[in-house]
mmCIF file of N, CA and C in Angstrom:
data_model
loop_
_atom_site.group_PDB
_atom_site.id
_atom_site.type_symbol
_atom_site.label_atom_id
_atom_site.label_comp_id
_atom_site.label_asym_id
_atom_site.label_seq_id
_atom_site.Cartn_x
_atom_site.Cartn_y
_atom_site.Cartn_z
ATOM 1 N N MET A 1 102.773 55.424 153.119
ATOM 2 C CA MET A 1 102.392 56.782 153.206
ATOM 3 C C MET A 1 100.769 57.315 152.593
ATOM 4 N N GLU A 2 100.051 57.245 153.421
ATOM 5 C CA GLU A 2 98.772 57.972 153.114
ATOM 6 C C GLU A 2 98.445 59.316 152.649
ATOM 7 N N GLN A 3 98.159 59.607 151.461
ATOM 8 C CA GLN A 3 98.035 61.274 151.414
ATOM 9 C C GLN A 3 96.586 61.692 151.887
ATOM 10 N N THR A 4 95.985 62.639 152.374
ATOM 11 C CA THR A 4 94.721 63.498 152.286
ATOM 12 C C THR A 4 94.677 63.795 151.598
ATOM 13 N N PHE A 5 93.367 64.230 150.714
ATOM 14 C CA PHE A 5 93.107 65.127 150.010
ATOM 15 C C PHE A 5 91.880 65.917 150.305
ATOM 16 N N ASN A 6 91.679 66.913 150.188
ATOM 17 C CA ASN A 6 90.491 68.027 150.368
ATOM 18 C C ASN A 6 89.791 68.338 149.507
ATOM 19 N N LEU A 7 88.802 68.505 149.553
ATOM 20 C CA LEU A 7 87.782 69.580 148.395
ATOM 21 C C LEU A 7 88.504 70.724 148.302
ATOM 22 N N ASN A 8 88.363 71.000 146.966
ATOM 23 C CA ASN A 8 88.912 72.085 146.111
ATOM 24 C C ASN A 8 90.473 72.220 146.160
ATOM 25 N N ASP A 9 91.192 71.175 146.775
ATOM 26 C CA ASP A 9 92.663 71.113 146.290
ATOM 27 C C ASP A 9 92.542 70.948 144.780
ATOM 28 N N ILE A 10 93.983 71.365 144.919
ATOM 29 C CA ILE A 10 94.614 71.157 143.160
ATOM 30 C C ILE A 10 95.856 70.736 143.199
ATOM 31 N N VAL A 11 95.662 69.587 142.395
ATOM 32 C CA VAL A 11 96.599 68.213 142.111
ATOM 33 C C VAL A 11 97.120 68.156 140.711
ATOM 34 N N GLU A 12 98.150 67.584 140.923
ATOM 35 C CA GLU A 12 98.987 67.342 139.485
ATOM 36 C C GLU A 12 98.775 65.835 139.196
ATOM 37 N N MET A 13 98.447 65.599 138.173
ATOM 38 C CA MET A 13 98.157 64.003 137.523
ATOM 39 C C MET A 13 99.675 63.693 136.910
ATOM 40 N N LYS A 14 99.863 62.251 136.974
ATOM 41 C CA LYS A 14 101.078 61.696 136.609
ATOM 42 C C LYS A 14 100.964 61.816 134.806
ATOM 43 N N LYS A 15 99.490 61.931 134.270
ATOM 44 C CA LYS A 15 99.644 61.936 132.851
ATOM 45 C C LYS A 15 98.791 63.446 132.726
ATOM 46 N N GLN A 16 99.508 63.965 131.516
ATOM 47 C CA GLN A 16 98.782 65.415 130.993
ATOM 48 C C GLN A 16 97.215 64.761 130.319
ATOM 49 N N HIS A 17 96.287 66.106 130.641
ATOM 50 C CA HIS A 17 94.986 65.846 129.842
ATOM 51 C C HIS A 17 95.553 66.350 128.657
ATOM 52 N N PRO A 18 94.781 65.965 127.559
ATOM 53 C CA PRO A 18 94.425 66.674 126.092
ATOM 54 C C PRO A 18 94.742 67.566 125.889
ATOM 55 N N CYS A 19 94.225 68.303 126.663
ATOM 56 C CA CYS A 19 93.659 69.983 126.387
ATOM 57 C C CYS A 19 95.392 70.801 126.679
ATOM 58 N N GLY A 20 96.158 70.046 127.140
ATOM 59 C CA GLY A 20 97.387 70.345 127.526
ATOM 60 C C GLY A 20 97.897 70.786 129.107
ATOM 61 N N THR A 21 96.796 70.884 129.804
ATOM 62 C CA THR A 21 96.815 71.455 131.096
ATOM 63 C C THR A 21 97.308 70.084 131.975
ATOM 64 N N ASN A 22 97.964 69.804 133.234
ATOM 65 C CA ASN A 22 98.013 68.749 134.287
ATOM 66 C C ASN A 22 97.764 69.558 135.531
ATOM 67 N N ARG A 23 96.755 70.160 135.683
ATOM 68 C CA ARG A 23 95.977 70.701 137.010
ATOM 69 C C ARG A 23 95.012 70.609 137.428
ATOM 70 N N TRP A 24 94.370 69.857 138.349
ATOM 71 C CA TRP A 24 93.243 69.295 138.491
ATOM 72 C C TRP A 24 92.668 69.591 139.890
ATOM 73 N N ARG A 25 91.428 70.043 139.794
ATOM 74 C CA ARG A 25 90.560 70.738 141.103
ATOM 75 C C ARG A 25 89.628 69.438 141.493
ATOM 76 N N ILE A 26 89.617 68.654 142.702
ATOM 77 C CA ILE A 26 89.084 68.163 143.175
ATOM 78 C C ILE A 26 87.534 68.735 143.879
ATOM 79 N N ILE A 27 86.466 68.139 142.884
ATOM 80 C CA ILE A 27 85.273 68.778 143.476
ATOM 81 C C ILE A 27 84.153 67.591 144.272
ATOM 82 N N ARG A 28 85.040 66.572 144.429
ATOM 83 C CA ARG A 28 83.953 65.574 144.860
ATOM 84 C C ARG A 28 84.804 64.808 145.718
ATOM 85 N N LEU A 29 84.641 64.251 147.336
ATOM 86 C CA LEU A 29 85.258 63.259 147.719
ATOM 87 C C LEU A 29 84.005 62.135 148.335
ATOM 88 N N GLY A 30 84.601 60.765 148.272
ATOM 89 C CA GLY A 30 84.057 59.881 148.458
ATOM 90 C C GLY A 30 84.779 58.569 148.344
ATOM 91 N N MET A 31 84.017 57.613 148.003
ATOM 92 C CA MET A 31 84.604 56.090 147.382
ATOM 93 C C MET A 31 84.567 56.339 146.135
ATOM 94 N N ASP A 32 84.569 57.358 145.461
ATOM 95 C CA ASP A 32 84.724 57.811 144.274
ATOM 96 C C ASP A 32 85.285 59.635 144.015
ATOM 97 N N ILE A 33 86.248 59.949 143.489
ATOM 98 C CA ILE A 33 86.501 61.214 143.546
ATOM 99 C C ILE A 33 86.729 61.892 142.009
ATOM 100 N N ARG A 34 86.079 62.950 141.879
ATOM 101 C CA ARG A 34 85.702 63.867 140.780
ATOM 102 C C ARG A 34 86.429 65.147 140.541
ATOM 103 N N ILE A 35 87.208 64.971 139.684
ATOM 104 C CA ILE A 35 88.342 65.699 139.444
ATOM 105 C C ILE A 35 88.127 66.786 138.077
ATOM 106 N N LYS A 36 88.045 67.894 138.102
ATOM 107 C CA LYS A 36 87.872 68.744 136.923
ATOM 108 C C LYS A 36 89.297 69.278 136.436
ATOM 109 N N CYS A 37 89.160 69.388 135.454
ATOM 110 C CA CYS A 37 90.368 69.995 134.664
ATOM 111 C C CYS A 37 90.443 71.398 134.578
ATOM 112 N N GLU A 38 91.425 72.217 134.865
ATOM 113 C CA GLU A 38 91.403 73.419 135.150
ATOM 114 C C GLU A 38 91.883 74.412 133.964
ATOM 115 N N GLY A 39 92.333 73.323 133.157
ATOM 116 C CA GLY A 39 92.325 73.998 131.518
ATOM 117 C C GLY A 39 90.946 74.137 130.886
ATOM 118 N N CYS A 40 90.470 72.840 130.778
ATOM 119 C CA CYS A 40 89.305 73.008 129.878
ATOM 120 C C CYS A 40 87.863 72.872 130.343
ATOM 121 N N GLY A 41 87.973 72.283 131.599
ATOM 122 C CA GLY A 41 86.751 72.362 132.636
ATOM 123 C C GLY A 41 86.275 70.858 132.585
ATOM 124 N N HIS A 42 86.381 69.778 132.134
ATOM 125 C CA HIS A 42 86.372 68.590 131.703
ATOM 126 C C HIS A 42 86.269 67.984 132.920
ATOM 127 N N SER A 43 85.401 67.301 133.206
ATOM 128 C CA SER A 43 85.396 66.464 134.581
ATOM 129 C C SER A 43 85.179 65.089 134.697
ATOM 130 N N VAL A 44 86.125 64.308 135.215
ATOM 131 C CA VAL A 44 86.140 62.830 135.385
ATOM 132 C C VAL A 44 85.613 62.138 137.094
ATOM 133 N N MET A 45 84.903 61.389 136.889
ATOM 134 C CA MET A 45 84.982 60.609 138.052
ATOM 135 C C MET A 45 85.498 59.268 137.882
ATOM 136 N N ILE A 46 86.643 58.950 139.104
ATOM 137 C CA ILE A 46 87.559 58.112 139.255
ATOM 138 C C ILE A 46 87.322 57.315 140.534
ATOM 139 N N PRO A 47 87.528 55.804 140.508
ATOM 140 C CA PRO A 47 87.550 55.394 141.962
ATOM 141 C C PRO A 47 88.885 55.890 142.834
ATOM 142 N N ARG A 48 88.620 55.826 144.212
ATOM 143 C CA ARG A 48 89.953 56.839 145.151
ATOM 144 C C ARG A 48 90.996 55.893 145.062
ATOM 145 N N ARG A 49 90.865 54.629 144.752
ATOM 146 C CA ARG A 49 92.150 53.960 144.736
ATOM 147 C C ARG A 49 93.109 54.346 143.377
ATOM 148 N N GLU A 50 92.486 54.366 142.467
ATOM 149 C CA GLU A 50 92.892 54.282 141.047
ATOM 150 C C GLU A 50 93.366 55.862 141.013
ATOM 151 N N PHE A 51 92.666 56.661 141.781
ATOM 152 C CA PHE A 51 93.010 58.075 141.557
ATOM 153 C C PHE A 51 94.274 58.198 142.609
ATOM 154 N N THR A 52 94.357 57.404 143.918
ATOM 155 C CA THR A 52 95.673 57.852 144.697
ATOM 156 C C THR A 52 97.026 56.957 143.969
ATOM 157 N N LYS A 53 96.828 56.261 143.132
ATOM 158 C CA LYS A 53 97.781 55.256 142.106
ATOM 159 C C LYS A 53 98.196 56.710 140.914
ATOM 160 N N LYS A 54 97.084 57.640 140.582
ATOM 161 C CA LYS A 54 97.640 58.495 139.378
ATOM 162 C C LYS A 54 98.149 59.708 139.788
ATOM 163 N N VAL A 55 98.006 60.421 141.042
ATOM 164 C CA VAL A 55 98.275 61.649 141.560
ATOM 165 C C VAL A 55 99.577 61.658 141.843
ATOM 166 N N LYS A 56 100.199 62.581 141.219
ATOM 167 C CA LYS A 56 101.886 62.888 141.417
ATOM 168 C C LYS A 56 101.834 63.645 142.762
ATOM 169 N N ARG A 57 101.357 64.897 142.879
ATOM 170 C CA ARG A 57 101.378 65.489 144.118
ATOM 171 C C ARG A 57 100.196 66.890 144.134
ATOM 172 N N VAL A 58 100.353 67.368 145.708
ATOM 173 C CA VAL A 58 98.909 68.748 145.499
ATOM 174 C C VAL A 58 99.787 69.767 145.554
ATOM 175 N N LEU A 59 99.256 70.555 144.522
ATOM 176 C CA LEU A 59 99.829 72.119 144.201
ATOM 177 C C LEU A 59 99.535 72.911 144.872
ATOM 178 N N GLU A 60 98.103 72.753 145.183
ATOM 179 C CA GLU A 60 97.676 73.860 146.111
ATOM 180 C C GLU A 60 96.230 73.151 147.305
ATOM 181 N N LYS A 61 96.972 73.564 148.709
ATOM 182 C CA LYS A 61 95.658 73.164 149.687
ATOM 183 C C LYS A 61 94.813 73.940 149.281
ATOM 184 N N ALA A 62 93.638 73.606 149.676
ATOM 185 C CA ALA A 62 92.267 74.549 150.173
ATOM 186 C C ALA A 62 92.315 74.961 151.158
ATOM 187 N N GLU A 63 91.790 76.523 151.564
ATOM 188 C CA GLU A 63 91.786 76.950 152.839
ATOM 189 C C GLU A 63 90.269 76.314 153.825
#
């Protein structure tokens, strides 16, 4: 089951961020995916394969 992600989608990861929030916005797509914490604004770039393993679900789809 291949999940599709779009720019500006809000996703929930399996592990919570140290700031206490578990909502991340996708701000860049490609071989690497950059996500930004909705709580503190910290951004992280991780490989797509690792991202698909760590993502739990899509909370909000971008329009």
